[in-house]
Coordinates of C-alpha atoms in Angstrom, one line a residue:
Chain W
M10 CA -92.1 -27.5 -151.7
L11 CA -88.6 -27.1 -152.9
E12 CA -88.0 -24.4 -150.3
K13 CA -87.5 -27.3 -148.0
A14 CA -84.3 -28.2 -149.7
L15 CA -83.0 -24.6 -148.9
Q16 CA -83.3 -24.9 -145.1
G17 CA -80.7 -27.1 -143.6
N18 CA -78.0 -27.2 -141.0
S19 CA -74.3 -27.0 -141.7
R20 CA -74.0 -30.7 -142.0
Y21 CA -76.6 -30.8 -144.8
W22 CA -75.0 -27.9 -146.7
G23 CA -71.5 -29.5 -146.1
W24 CA -72.7 -32.8 -147.7
L25 CA -74.1 -30.8 -150.7
G26 CA -70.9 -28.9 -151.0
F27 CA -68.9 -32.0 -150.9
L28 CA -71.0 -33.7 -153.6
V29 CA -70.7 -30.6 -155.8
L30 CA -67.0 -30.6 -155.4
V31 CA -66.8 -34.3 -156.4
I32 CA -69.1 -33.5 -159.5
A33 CA -67.0 -30.7 -160.4
V34 CA -63.7 -32.7 -160.3
C35 CA -65.3 -35.6 -162.0
G36 CA -66.8 -33.3 -164.7
G37 CA -63.2 -32.4 -165.4
F38 CA -62.5 -35.9 -166.3
W39 CA -65.5 -36.0 -168.4
T40 CA -64.5 -33.0 -170.5
F41 CA -61.1 -34.9 -170.9
Q42 CA -63.0 -37.8 -172.3
L43 CA -65.1 -35.6 -174.6
Q44 CA -61.8 -34.2 -176.1
K45 CA -59.9 -37.5 -176.3
G46 CA -62.8 -39.9 -176.9
L47 CA -63.5 -43.2 -175.2
T48 CA -59.9 -44.2 -175.7
I49 CA -59.3 -42.9 -172.1
T50 CA -61.3 -46.0 -171.0
G51 CA -60.3 -49.6 -170.6
M52 CA -62.7 -50.7 -173.2
S53 CA -61.6 -52.3 -176.5
R54 CA -62.7 -53.7 -179.8
D55 CA -63.7 -56.9 -178.0
V56 CA -65.0 -55.5 -174.8
S57 CA -66.9 -52.7 -176.3
W58 CA -69.2 -52.0 -173.3
G59 CA -67.7 -51.5 -169.9
F60 CA -68.1 -50.1 -166.4
Y61 CA -70.6 -47.3 -167.7
I62 CA -73.1 -49.6 -169.2
A63 CA -72.7 -52.1 -166.3
Q64 CA -73.6 -49.3 -163.8
L65 CA -76.6 -48.4 -166.0
T66 CA -77.8 -51.9 -165.7
Y67 CA -77.3 -52.0 -162.0
L68 CA -79.1 -48.7 -161.4
V69 CA -82.0 -49.7 -163.5
G70 CA -82.5 -52.3 -160.9
V71 CA -82.3 -49.8 -158.2
A72 CA -84.8 -47.6 -159.9
A73 CA -87.3 -50.4 -160.4
S74 CA -86.9 -51.5 -156.8
G75 CA -88.9 -48.7 -155.4
V76 CA -91.9 -50.8 -156.4
M77 CA -91.2 -53.1 -153.5
V78 CA -92.6 -50.6 -151.1
V79 CA -94.9 -48.9 -153.5
L80 CA -96.8 -52.1 -154.5
P81 CA -97.5 -53.4 -151.0
Y82 CA -98.7 -50.0 -149.9
Y83 CA -101.0 -49.4 -152.9
F84 CA -102.1 -52.8 -153.9
H85 CA -102.3 -54.4 -150.5
H86 CA -102.8 -51.3 -148.4
Y87 CA -99.9 -52.2 -146.3
Q88 CA -99.9 -49.0 -144.2
K89 CA -96.6 -49.7 -142.5
F90 CA -94.9 -48.7 -145.6
K91 CA -96.5 -45.2 -145.7
K92 CA -93.3 -43.4 -144.7
M93 CA -91.2 -45.4 -147.0
V94 CA -93.2 -45.0 -150.2
I95 CA -92.1 -41.5 -150.9
L96 CA -88.5 -42.4 -150.4
G97 CA -88.8 -45.2 -152.8
E98 CA -90.3 -43.0 -155.4
F99 CA -87.6 -40.3 -154.9
M100 CA -84.7 -42.8 -155.0
A101 CA -86.1 -44.0 -158.3
I102 CA -85.9 -40.6 -159.7
G103 CA -82.2 -40.3 -158.7
A104 CA -81.4 -43.8 -160.0
V105 CA -83.1 -43.2 -163.3
L106 CA -81.3 -39.9 -163.7
M107 CA -78.0 -41.8 -163.2
C108 CA -79.0 -44.4 -165.7
M109 CA -79.5 -41.8 -168.3
L110 CA -76.2 -40.0 -167.4
F111 CA -74.3 -43.4 -167.7
V112 CA -75.7 -43.7 -171.2
V113 CA -74.6 -40.2 -172.2
V114 CA -71.1 -40.7 -170.9
D115 CA -70.8 -44.0 -172.7
L116 CA -71.8 -42.6 -176.1
G117 CA -69.0 -42.0 -178.8
Q118 CA -71.0 -39.0 -180.2
P119 CA -73.1 -37.7 -177.3
Q120 CA -74.2 -34.6 -179.2
R121 CA -76.0 -36.8 -181.7
M122 CA -78.0 -38.4 -178.9
I123 CA -81.3 -36.8 -180.1
N124 CA -81.0 -39.1 -183.2
I125 CA -82.6 -41.8 -181.2
I126 CA -85.8 -39.7 -181.2
L127 CA -85.3 -38.2 -184.7
H128 CA -85.0 -41.6 -186.2
P129 CA -87.2 -43.8 -183.9
T130 CA -86.5 -47.5 -184.4
P131 CA -88.9 -49.8 -182.8
N132 CA -86.9 -52.9 -183.6
S133 CA -84.0 -51.6 -181.4
I134 CA -84.3 -52.5 -177.7
L135 CA -82.3 -49.4 -176.9
F136 CA -85.1 -47.3 -178.3
W137 CA -87.6 -48.9 -176.0
D138 CA -85.1 -48.6 -173.1
M139 CA -85.0 -44.9 -173.7
L140 CA -88.8 -44.7 -173.7
V141 CA -89.4 -46.7 -170.5
L142 CA -86.7 -44.9 -168.5
N143 CA -88.0 -41.5 -169.4
G144 CA -91.5 -42.7 -168.8
Y145 CA -90.5 -44.0 -165.5
L146 CA -88.8 -40.8 -164.5
F147 CA -91.8 -38.8 -165.4
L148 CA -94.3 -41.1 -163.5
N149 CA -92.2 -41.0 -160.2
L150 CA -91.8 -37.2 -160.3
L151 CA -95.5 -36.9 -161.0
V152 CA -96.7 -39.4 -158.3
G153 CA -94.0 -38.5 -155.7
W154 CA -94.7 -34.8 -156.0
V155 CA -98.5 -34.9 -156.0
T156 CA -98.8 -37.3 -153.2
L157 CA -96.3 -35.3 -151.0
Q158 CA -98.1 -32.2 -151.9
S159 CA -101.4 -33.7 -150.8
E160 CA -99.8 -34.9 -147.5
R161 CA -98.6 -31.3 -146.9
M162 CA -102.0 -30.0 -147.5
H163 CA -103.6 -32.8 -145.2
V164 CA -105.9 -33.9 -147.9
H165 CA -106.2 -37.3 -149.7
P166 CA -104.2 -37.5 -153.0
P167 CA -106.5 -36.7 -156.0
K168 CA -108.3 -39.8 -157.5
W169 CA -106.6 -39.3 -160.8
I170 CA -103.2 -39.8 -159.4
Y171 CA -104.0 -43.5 -158.7
F172 CA -104.1 -44.2 -162.4
F173 CA -100.4 -43.1 -162.5
V174 CA -99.6 -44.9 -159.4
Y175 CA -100.8 -48.3 -160.8
L176 CA -99.2 -47.5 -164.1
S177 CA -95.8 -46.8 -162.3
I178 CA -96.0 -50.1 -160.6
I179 CA -96.2 -52.1 -163.7
W180 CA -93.8 -49.7 -165.5
A181 CA -91.3 -50.6 -162.8
F182 CA -91.1 -54.2 -164.0
S183 CA -91.0 -53.0 -167.6
I184 CA -87.9 -50.9 -167.1
H185 CA -85.9 -53.8 -165.8
T186 CA -87.3 -56.3 -168.3
V187 CA -86.4 -54.0 -171.3
T188 CA -83.0 -53.6 -169.9
A189 CA -82.5 -57.2 -169.6
F190 CA -83.8 -57.6 -173.2
L191 CA -80.9 -55.3 -174.3
Y192 CA -78.7 -58.2 -173.5
Q193 CA -80.7 -61.4 -173.8
G194 CA -81.6 -61.0 -177.4
L195 CA -78.1 -60.9 -178.7
P196 CA -77.0 -63.9 -180.7
G197 CA -73.6 -65.2 -180.2
R198 CA -73.1 -63.8 -176.6
H199 CA -73.6 -67.0 -174.6
Y200 CA -73.6 -65.4 -171.1
F201 CA -76.4 -63.1 -172.1
L202 CA -78.5 -65.4 -174.3
T203 CA -80.7 -66.9 -171.6
A204 CA -84.4 -66.6 -171.1
I205 CA -84.0 -66.2 -167.4
M206 CA -82.0 -62.9 -167.7
A207 CA -85.1 -60.6 -167.2
A208 CA -86.2 -62.7 -164.2
R209 CA -82.5 -62.6 -162.8
F210 CA -82.4 -58.8 -163.2
L211 CA -85.7 -58.3 -161.3
S212 CA -84.8 -60.6 -158.5
S213 CA -81.4 -58.9 -158.0
A214 CA -83.0 -55.5 -158.2
F215 CA -85.7 -56.4 -155.6
C216 CA -83.1 -57.3 -153.1
A217 CA -80.4 -54.9 -153.8
G218 CA -82.6 -51.8 -154.4
P219 CA -84.7 -52.1 -151.2
A220 CA -81.4 -52.9 -149.3
I221 CA -79.9 -49.6 -150.5
L222 CA -83.2 -47.8 -149.6
L223 CA -83.1 -49.2 -146.1
L224 CA -79.4 -48.2 -145.6
I225 CA -80.4 -44.6 -146.7
A226 CA -83.4 -44.7 -144.3
F227 CA -81.0 -45.7 -141.5
A228 CA -78.8 -42.8 -142.4
L229 CA -81.8 -40.5 -142.4
K230 CA -82.7 -41.7 -139.0
R231 CA -79.3 -40.6 -137.6
V232 CA -79.1 -37.2 -139.4
A233 CA -82.7 -36.1 -139.7
G234 CA -84.5 -38.1 -137.1
F235 CA -86.6 -39.9 -139.7
D236 CA -87.8 -43.2 -138.4
P237 CA -89.5 -45.6 -141.0
G238 CA -90.8 -47.6 -138.2
R239 CA -89.6 -51.0 -136.8
E240 CA -92.3 -53.0 -138.6
A241 CA -91.6 -51.3 -141.9
I242 CA -88.0 -52.2 -141.6
R243 CA -88.7 -55.8 -140.7
S244 CA -91.1 -56.3 -143.6
L245 CA -88.8 -54.8 -146.1
A246 CA -85.9 -56.9 -144.7
K247 CA -88.1 -60.0 -145.3
I248 CA -88.8 -59.0 -148.9
I249 CA -85.0 -58.4 -149.5
T250 CA -84.3 -61.9 -148.0
Y251 CA -86.8 -63.7 -150.3
A252 CA -85.6 -61.7 -153.4
M253 CA -81.9 -62.5 -152.6
C254 CA -82.7 -66.2 -152.3
V255 CA -84.5 -66.2 -155.5
N256 CA -81.7 -64.3 -157.1
V257 CA -79.1 -66.8 -156.0
F258 CA -81.5 -69.6 -157.0
F259 CA -81.7 -68.2 -160.6
F260 CA -77.9 -67.8 -160.8
L261 CA -77.5 -71.5 -159.9
L262 CA -80.0 -72.3 -162.6
E263 CA -77.6 -70.7 -165.0
V264 CA -74.8 -72.7 -163.6
F265 CA -76.6 -76.0 -164.0
T266 CA -77.8 -75.3 -167.5
A267 CA -74.2 -74.5 -168.6
F268 CA -72.4 -77.3 -167.0
Y269 CA -74.9 -80.2 -167.1
S270 CA -75.5 -79.5 -170.9
N271 CA -71.6 -79.3 -171.1
I272 CA -71.9 -77.0 -174.2
P273 CA -68.4 -75.3 -174.3
G274 CA -69.9 -71.9 -175.4
H275 CA -72.2 -71.9 -172.4
M276 CA -69.6 -73.0 -169.9
A277 CA -67.0 -70.5 -171.1
P278 CA -68.1 -67.2 -169.5
L279 CA -68.7 -69.0 -166.1
K280 CA -65.4 -70.7 -166.3
Y281 CA -63.7 -67.5 -167.2
L282 CA -65.4 -65.6 -164.3
F283 CA -64.7 -68.2 -161.7
V284 CA -61.5 -70.1 -162.5
G285 CA -60.2 -68.1 -165.4
M286 CA -59.5 -69.2 -169.0
Q287 CA -56.6 -69.2 -171.3
G288 CA -54.5 -67.9 -168.4
K289 CA -56.7 -64.8 -167.9
T290 CA -57.8 -64.7 -164.3
N291 CA -58.6 -61.0 -163.5
M292 CA -62.2 -61.7 -162.6
V293 CA -61.6 -64.8 -160.4
P294 CA -61.0 -63.0 -157.0
W295 CA -64.0 -60.8 -157.7
M296 CA -66.4 -63.6 -158.4
W297 CA -65.4 -65.6 -155.5
T298 CA -65.9 -62.7 -153.3
F299 CA -69.4 -62.4 -154.8
A300 CA -70.1 -66.0 -154.0
V301 CA -68.9 -65.9 -150.5
L302 CA -70.7 -62.6 -149.8
A303 CA -73.9 -63.8 -151.4
I304 CA -74.0 -66.9 -149.2
L305 CA -73.0 -64.9 -146.1
S306 CA -75.8 -62.3 -146.7
I307 CA -78.3 -65.2 -147.0
I308 CA -76.9 -66.8 -143.8
L309 CA -77.3 -63.4 -142.0
L310 CA -80.7 -62.6 -143.4
V311 CA -82.7 -65.8 -143.3
P312 CA -82.9 -66.6 -139.6
P313 CA -85.4 -64.1 -138.1
K314 CA -83.2 -63.6 -135.0
L315 CA -80.3 -62.3 -137.0
R316 CA -82.4 -60.3 -139.5
D317 CA -84.4 -58.6 -136.9
N318 CA -81.2 -57.6 -135.0
P319 CA -81.1 -53.9 -135.8
K320 CA -77.2 -53.7 -135.1
L321 CA -76.6 -56.5 -137.5
L322 CA -79.0 -55.7 -140.3
P323 CA -77.1 -52.7 -141.8
W324 CA -74.1 -55.0 -142.1
S325 CA -76.0 -57.8 -143.7
L326 CA -77.5 -55.4 -146.2
A327 CA -74.2 -53.8 -147.1
I328 CA -72.8 -57.3 -147.7
L329 CA -75.8 -58.0 -149.9
I330 CA -75.4 -54.8 -151.8
L331 CA -71.7 -55.6 -152.5
A332 CA -72.4 -59.1 -153.6
T333 CA -75.1 -58.2 -156.1
W334 CA -73.0 -55.2 -157.4
I335 CA -70.1 -57.4 -158.2
D336 CA -72.5 -60.0 -159.9
K337 CA -74.4 -57.3 -161.9
G338 CA -72.3 -54.3 -162.0
L339 CA -69.1 -56.2 -162.9
G340 CA -69.4 -59.9 -163.7
L341 CA -72.4 -59.7 -166.0
L342 CA -71.0 -57.4 -168.5
I343 CA -67.3 -58.5 -168.3
G344 CA -68.2 -62.1 -168.3
G345 CA -70.3 -61.6 -171.5
F346 CA -67.9 -59.7 -173.4
S347 CA -64.5 -61.0 -172.4
V348 CA -65.3 -64.2 -174.0
T349 CA -65.1 -62.8 -177.5
P350 CA -66.9 -64.0 -180.6
F351 CA -63.6 -65.8 -181.6
E352 CA -63.7 -67.7 -178.3
T353 CA -60.7 -66.0 -177.1
I354 CA -60.4 -64.0 -173.9
T355 CA -60.0 -60.2 -173.9
E356 CA -59.7 -58.9 -170.4
Y357 CA -61.1 -55.5 -169.3
V358 CA -60.1 -53.3 -166.4
P359 CA -61.6 -49.8 -166.1
T360 CA -59.2 -46.9 -166.1
F361 CA -58.9 -44.3 -163.4
P362 CA -60.6 -41.6 -165.5
E363 CA -63.5 -44.0 -166.3
L364 CA -64.0 -44.7 -162.6
M365 CA -63.8 -40.9 -161.8
I366 CA -66.5 -40.3 -164.5
S367 CA -68.6 -43.0 -162.9
L368 CA -68.0 -41.5 -159.5
G369 CA -69.3 -38.2 -160.9
V370 CA -72.4 -39.8 -162.1
Y371 CA -73.0 -41.4 -158.7
A372 CA -72.4 -38.1 -156.9
T373 CA -74.9 -36.5 -159.2
G374 CA -77.5 -39.1 -158.3
A375 CA -76.6 -38.7 -154.6
L376 CA -77.2 -34.9 -154.9
V377 CA -80.6 -35.3 -156.5
I378 CA -81.7 -37.9 -154.0
T379 CA -80.4 -35.8 -151.0
I380 CA -82.4 -32.9 -152.2
L381 CA -85.5 -34.9 -152.8
F382 CA -85.3 -36.6 -149.4
K383 CA -84.6 -33.3 -147.7
V384 CA -88.0 -32.1 -149.2
A385 CA -89.8 -35.3 -148.1
V386 CA -88.4 -35.3 -144.5
G387 CA -89.0 -31.5 -144.3
I388 CA -92.6 -31.9 -145.2
R389 CA -93.0 -34.8 -142.6
R390 CA -91.4 -32.8 -139.9
E391 CA -93.6 -29.8 -140.7
N392 CA -96.7 -32.0 -140.2
L393 CA -95.4 -33.5 -137.0
D394 CA -94.6 -29.9 -135.7
L395 CA -98.1 -28.9 -136.5
K396 CA -99.6 -32.0 -134.7
A397 CA -97.4 -31.1 -131.6
E398 CA -98.8 -27.5 -131.5
Chain H
M28 CA -129.1 -11.7 -200.6
N29 CA -127.8 -13.0 -197.3
K30 CA -128.5 -16.5 -198.3
S31 CA -126.8 -16.1 -201.6
R32 CA -123.7 -14.7 -199.9
R33 CA -123.6 -17.6 -197.5
N34 CA -123.8 -19.9 -200.5
F35 CA -121.0 -18.0 -202.2
L36 CA -118.8 -18.2 -199.1
K37 CA -119.5 -22.0 -198.8
L38 CA -118.7 -22.5 -202.5
A39 CA -115.4 -20.4 -202.1
G40 CA -114.4 -22.2 -199.0
G41 CA -115.0 -25.6 -200.5
A42 CA -112.9 -24.6 -203.6
A43 CA -110.2 -23.3 -201.4
A44 CA -110.1 -26.6 -199.4
G45 CA -110.1 -28.6 -202.5
L46 CA -107.3 -26.6 -203.9
C47 CA -105.3 -27.2 -200.6
F48 CA -106.0 -30.9 -200.6
G49 CA -105.4 -31.2 -204.3
S50 CA -102.1 -29.4 -204.1
A51 CA -101.1 -31.5 -201.0
G52 CA -101.9 -34.6 -202.9
V53 CA -99.6 -33.6 -205.8
A54 CA -97.0 -32.6 -203.3
L55 CA -97.3 -36.1 -201.7
A56 CA -97.2 -37.7 -205.1
S57 CA -94.1 -35.9 -206.1
E58 CA -92.5 -36.7 -202.8
G59 CA -93.2 -40.3 -203.5
A60 CA -91.6 -40.1 -206.9
H61 CA -88.5 -38.6 -205.4
R62 CA -88.0 -41.1 -202.8
G63 CA -84.9 -43.3 -203.0
P64 CA -81.3 -42.2 -203.8
Y65 CA -80.8 -38.7 -204.9
V66 CA -77.9 -39.6 -207.1
E67 CA -78.7 -41.3 -210.3
E68 CA -77.1 -44.6 -210.7
S69 CA -74.1 -44.8 -213.0
P70 CA -74.7 -46.9 -216.0
K71 CA -71.5 -48.7 -215.4
A72 CA -72.6 -49.6 -211.8
F73 CA -72.5 -53.3 -210.8
T74 CA -75.8 -54.3 -209.5
A75 CA -77.2 -57.5 -207.8
K76 CA -80.2 -58.8 -205.9
R77 CA -78.0 -60.3 -203.2
W78 CA -74.3 -59.7 -203.2
A79 CA -72.2 -62.6 -201.9
M80 CA -68.5 -63.5 -201.6
V81 CA -66.8 -66.8 -201.9
V82 CA -63.3 -67.1 -200.5
D83 CA -61.1 -69.9 -201.8
T84 CA -59.1 -70.9 -198.8
R85 CA -57.2 -73.4 -200.9
K86 CA -55.6 -70.4 -202.7
L87 CA -55.5 -68.0 -199.8
K88 CA -53.7 -70.3 -197.4
T89 CA -51.6 -68.2 -195.1
A90 CA -51.6 -64.7 -193.5
E91 CA -49.1 -63.6 -196.0
D92 CA -51.5 -64.6 -198.7
I93 CA -54.3 -62.6 -197.2
Q94 CA -52.0 -59.5 -196.3
P95 CA -52.4 -58.0 -199.8
L96 CA -56.2 -58.1 -199.5
V97 CA -56.0 -56.4 -196.1
D98 CA -53.6 -53.7 -197.4
A99 CA -55.8 -53.1 -200.5
C100 CA -58.9 -52.7 -198.3
H101 CA -57.4 -50.6 -195.7
S102 CA -55.6 -48.2 -197.9
V103 CA -58.6 -47.6 -200.1
H104 CA -60.9 -47.0 -197.0
N105 CA -58.6 -45.0 -194.9
V106 CA -58.6 -47.6 -192.2
P107 CA -56.2 -46.4 -189.4
D108 CA -53.4 -48.7 -188.2
I109 CA -53.8 -48.5 -184.3
P110 CA -51.5 -50.9 -182.5
T111 CA -53.7 -51.4 -179.5
K112 CA -56.7 -53.5 -178.4
Q113 CA -58.8 -50.3 -179.6
D114 CA -57.8 -51.1 -183.2
I115 CA -59.9 -50.9 -186.4
K116 CA -60.0 -53.6 -188.9
W117 CA -62.4 -54.3 -192.0
I118 CA -60.7 -57.5 -193.1
W119 CA -58.1 -59.6 -191.3
S120 CA -56.6 -63.0 -191.2
D121 CA -57.3 -65.5 -188.4
T122 CA -57.1 -69.3 -187.7
Y123 CA -59.9 -71.8 -188.3
E124 CA -60.3 -72.2 -184.6
H125 CA -61.2 -68.6 -184.1
G126 CA -63.2 -68.0 -187.3
F127 CA -65.3 -71.2 -186.9
P128 CA -65.4 -71.8 -183.1
T129 CA -68.5 -74.1 -183.0
T130 CA -67.3 -76.2 -185.9
E131 CA -64.1 -77.1 -184.4
N132 CA -62.9 -80.6 -185.1
N133 CA -60.5 -83.0 -183.4
H134 CA -57.5 -84.1 -185.4
L135 CA -58.2 -81.6 -188.1
S136 CA -56.3 -82.1 -191.3
E137 CA -53.0 -80.3 -190.8
D138 CA -53.5 -78.3 -193.9
V139 CA -56.8 -76.8 -192.6
E140 CA -55.6 -76.5 -189.1
H141 CA -52.7 -74.3 -190.1
R142 CA -54.7 -72.5 -192.8
A143 CA -55.5 -68.8 -192.5
F144 CA -58.9 -67.4 -193.1
A145 CA -59.8 -64.0 -194.3
L146 CA -62.5 -62.7 -192.0
L147 CA -64.7 -59.8 -192.6
C148 CA -68.3 -58.5 -192.2
N149 CA -70.7 -61.2 -193.4
H150 CA -73.3 -58.8 -194.7
C151 CA -75.9 -61.2 -193.1
E152 CA -79.3 -61.6 -194.5
N153 CA -80.7 -61.2 -190.9
P154 CA -78.2 -58.8 -189.6
P155 CA -78.4 -58.5 -185.7
C156 CA -76.4 -55.2 -185.9
V157 CA -79.2 -53.7 -188.0
R158 CA -81.8 -55.0 -185.7
V159 CA -80.3 -53.5 -182.6
C160 CA -79.2 -50.0 -184.0
P161 CA -81.3 -47.4 -182.4
T162 CA -80.9 -44.8 -185.1
Q163 CA -80.8 -46.8 -188.3
A164 CA -77.2 -45.6 -188.8
T165 CA -76.4 -49.1 -189.8
F166 CA -78.9 -50.4 -192.2
Q167 CA -79.4 -53.1 -195.0
R168 CA -79.5 -52.1 -198.7
P169 CA -82.0 -54.0 -200.9
D170 CA -79.0 -55.7 -202.5
G171 CA -78.1 -57.1 -199.1
I172 CA -75.1 -54.9 -198.3
V173 CA -75.1 -53.8 -194.6
M174 CA -74.0 -50.2 -194.6
M175 CA -73.0 -47.6 -192.1
D176 CA -74.0 -44.0 -191.9
F177 CA -71.0 -42.4 -190.2
H178 CA -72.9 -39.2 -189.8
R179 CA -75.8 -40.6 -187.9
C180 CA -74.1 -43.1 -185.7
I181 CA -74.1 -42.0 -182.0
G182 CA -71.5 -44.4 -180.9
C183 CA -73.5 -46.5 -178.6
R184 CA -71.7 -49.6 -179.8
Y185 CA -74.9 -51.7 -179.4
C186 CA -74.1 -53.1 -182.9
M187 CA -70.7 -54.4 -181.7
A188 CA -72.5 -56.3 -179.0
G189 CA -75.0 -57.6 -181.4
C190 CA -72.6 -58.8 -184.1
P191 CA -71.6 -62.5 -183.4
F192 CA -68.7 -62.3 -185.9
G193 CA -66.6 -59.4 -184.2
A194 CA -66.8 -57.7 -187.6
R195 CA -67.2 -54.1 -186.1
S196 CA -64.7 -51.6 -184.9
F197 CA -65.3 -48.4 -182.9
N198 CA -63.2 -45.2 -183.3
F199 CA -62.2 -44.9 -179.6
Q200 CA -60.0 -42.0 -180.7
D201 CA -59.5 -39.8 -183.7
P202 CA -58.3 -42.2 -186.4
R203 CA -56.8 -39.6 -188.7
P204 CA -53.2 -39.5 -187.2
F205 CA -53.1 -43.3 -187.7
I206 CA -53.8 -43.2 -191.4
K207 CA -50.5 -43.7 -193.3
K208 CA -51.6 -42.3 -196.7
E209 CA -55.1 -40.7 -197.0
N210 CA -57.2 -41.6 -200.0
P211 CA -59.2 -38.5 -200.8
E212 CA -61.8 -40.6 -202.7
F213 CA -63.1 -42.1 -199.6
P214 CA -64.2 -40.3 -196.3
T215 CA -62.1 -40.5 -193.1
R216 CA -64.0 -41.1 -190.0
M217 CA -64.2 -39.0 -186.9
R218 CA -63.8 -40.4 -183.3
G219 CA -66.8 -41.9 -181.7
V220 CA -68.3 -43.8 -184.5
V221 CA -68.5 -47.4 -185.5
E222 CA -67.2 -48.7 -188.8
K223 CA -66.8 -52.0 -190.8
C224 CA -66.6 -53.5 -194.3
T225 CA -69.1 -52.1 -196.8
F226 CA -68.5 -54.8 -199.5
C227 CA -66.9 -51.8 -201.3
S228 CA -70.5 -50.4 -202.2
E229 CA -68.8 -47.1 -203.5
R230 CA -66.6 -49.2 -205.9
L231 CA -69.5 -51.3 -207.1
D232 CA -71.4 -48.1 -207.9
N233 CA -68.4 -47.3 -210.1
G234 CA -68.3 -50.6 -211.9
Q235 CA -65.3 -51.8 -209.9
M236 CA -65.1 -55.1 -207.9
P237 CA -64.4 -54.8 -204.2
A238 CA -60.8 -54.0 -203.4
C239 CA -60.1 -57.3 -201.7
V240 CA -61.5 -59.3 -204.6
E241 CA -59.3 -57.4 -207.1
A242 CA -56.3 -57.9 -204.9
S243 CA -57.0 -61.7 -204.4
K244 CA -56.1 -62.5 -208.1
G245 CA -59.0 -64.8 -208.4
A246 CA -59.1 -66.4 -204.9
V247 CA -62.0 -64.4 -203.9
L248 CA -65.2 -64.4 -206.0
F249 CA -68.0 -61.9 -205.8
G250 CA -71.4 -61.8 -207.4
D251 CA -75.0 -62.3 -207.2
L252 CA -76.3 -65.1 -205.1
T253 CA -79.8 -65.0 -206.7
D254 CA -78.4 -65.5 -210.2
K255 CA -77.7 -69.2 -210.8
D256 CA -75.3 -68.4 -213.5
S257 CA -73.1 -66.1 -211.5
E258 CA -69.4 -66.9 -210.6
V259 CA -70.3 -67.3 -206.9
R260 CA -73.2 -69.7 -207.6
K261 CA -70.9 -71.7 -209.9
A262 CA -68.2 -72.0 -207.2
L263 CA -70.8 -72.9 -204.5
R264 CA -72.1 -75.6 -206.8
E265 CA -68.7 -77.1 -207.5
N266 CA -67.0 -76.8 -204.2
F267 CA -67.7 -77.8 -200.5
T268 CA -68.1 -74.4 -198.5
I269 CA -68.8 -73.4 -195.0
R270 CA -70.0 -70.2 -193.4
R271 CA -69.2 -68.8 -190.0
K272 CA -71.7 -69.7 -187.2
P273 CA -74.6 -70.7 -189.5
S274 CA -76.6 -72.0 -186.4
L275 CA -77.2 -68.4 -185.3
G276 CA -79.5 -68.0 -188.4
T277 CA -78.0 -64.7 -189.5
E278 CA -77.4 -66.2 -193.1
P279 CA -73.9 -64.8 -193.7
G280 CA -73.1 -63.7 -197.2
V281 CA -69.4 -64.8 -197.0
Y282 CA -68.7 -68.4 -198.0
Y283 CA -65.4 -70.3 -197.6
I284 CA -64.2 -73.0 -199.9
I285 CA -62.3 -75.6 -197.8

């Protein structure tokens, strides 16, 4: 089926060429980091995880979110999502790959990475994260490929694949739960030490991920004439809206617990993020942007009239994606680490090389997703052409 | 004839299998006997069931008092002096407010308020750093010392996220240019690995007290917490001591006499 990725117009090849160029330039920055070490990043003794791990966290959510189209289709036989399912699975593949790359670029000694497998350590959540991410990658590759192959051959997918389909649905929840466990089991990091962390992760994933998927679907409609269908878009938008409301609700639960209990350690990260502490206010404009955009996205998504407006919906989704990214891709990690174990504030700002390396990882993900989507759309079109004949 | 040949083959096969299993058993047994440290313990080594430290903050009152301990530790262990936020430190001095943030008190006695505290790895009984490390590069010895294997560490820095005491440092860059005078007795580190205080396990093996204990001229005590006649137990019995963040349940092994 991969041959479909080799047939494209000049716009397709131009886009691929552009991505490869970006990857090459950013790869240069990565070799620079490999030579100098992580000193070229903005991380420090206090803020020992930064932009890379934050992106990993966000993208695990994106990967898991494919389940929001897969689950209704397979568990509830919601046929309207038929066209979207393969996109959800293929986007998950790209997202998991990016997650893994973000771990690799974050390691101080990446050439020793295999030590995680050579010395398996079940008490480390990172060990489990490695397992579930690899498992999820495998499951989506298998399920996506086999179902698409069957579609091409005009046969029903083999029965055995359903075992892996159902497994992948449950697995999707596990990857983001385990990623939350990376954080929420750490003593002495107030912002992370909360039982609702995994639930927050899942809710933000289930709004942001499908929103990204819908935006890509809109783009596909323009460049490849791929239409997911009006009903599918409406249903997915509804799912996104619910998830975003739950996400904001969960965040407010954190705010209540911290401020009503009035425990200084619990309030400190939120105070630092939203009003600044000890004169350190780097994150304040970001977090208020998050707050405003989150509310705005809910205002634009809850009323059916606005949500079902096809002109407005892409904007509402973009606003939602930006809001959730600031919350999870910036605030969560920086808020957790900037308040140090000494209850001092150490600020963190990613450096230019750090951002370039991250861009390189995103470009790699975009390349993989483009190729996979090209295959999926190519097969669909082939079938349509056959029908037309 | 045929039958007897079969019997013979059976017998021979059985014997061969028995030999295999037998020798495997011997191999396994000898493997078991060889488990543990490859190097024989020196007869002069200091040993304990649970090493612990007691810092007498009445004697070590200021940053200047603590500086000789820092110098001793950092020079013995080739700890680089990096003047940025990506610095490395095994032991350092800080205020009561920073060292004991949850036990802050209003109108603290001026003496304690301005006192400096020597902070270092607590060698916790339930170390979160060991719990989170994905490669067992950081591990706990039977005597309670939390150690680092610099050659196994992949530099994921999960242990730094896990440590509630900020005791760990990461080599963001090659530390060697920042070492003033290299001690050939102790390894230098490469970039990309985490390091921290080791309670001077290498000195204990040699029958020497930790470098900071030696440099403190009696203000820092070191000994076996399980031995009720040890110096540390005596000090704990006779003085009011506190530990850092005891509510987290990590059971720090460093005590401070107030």
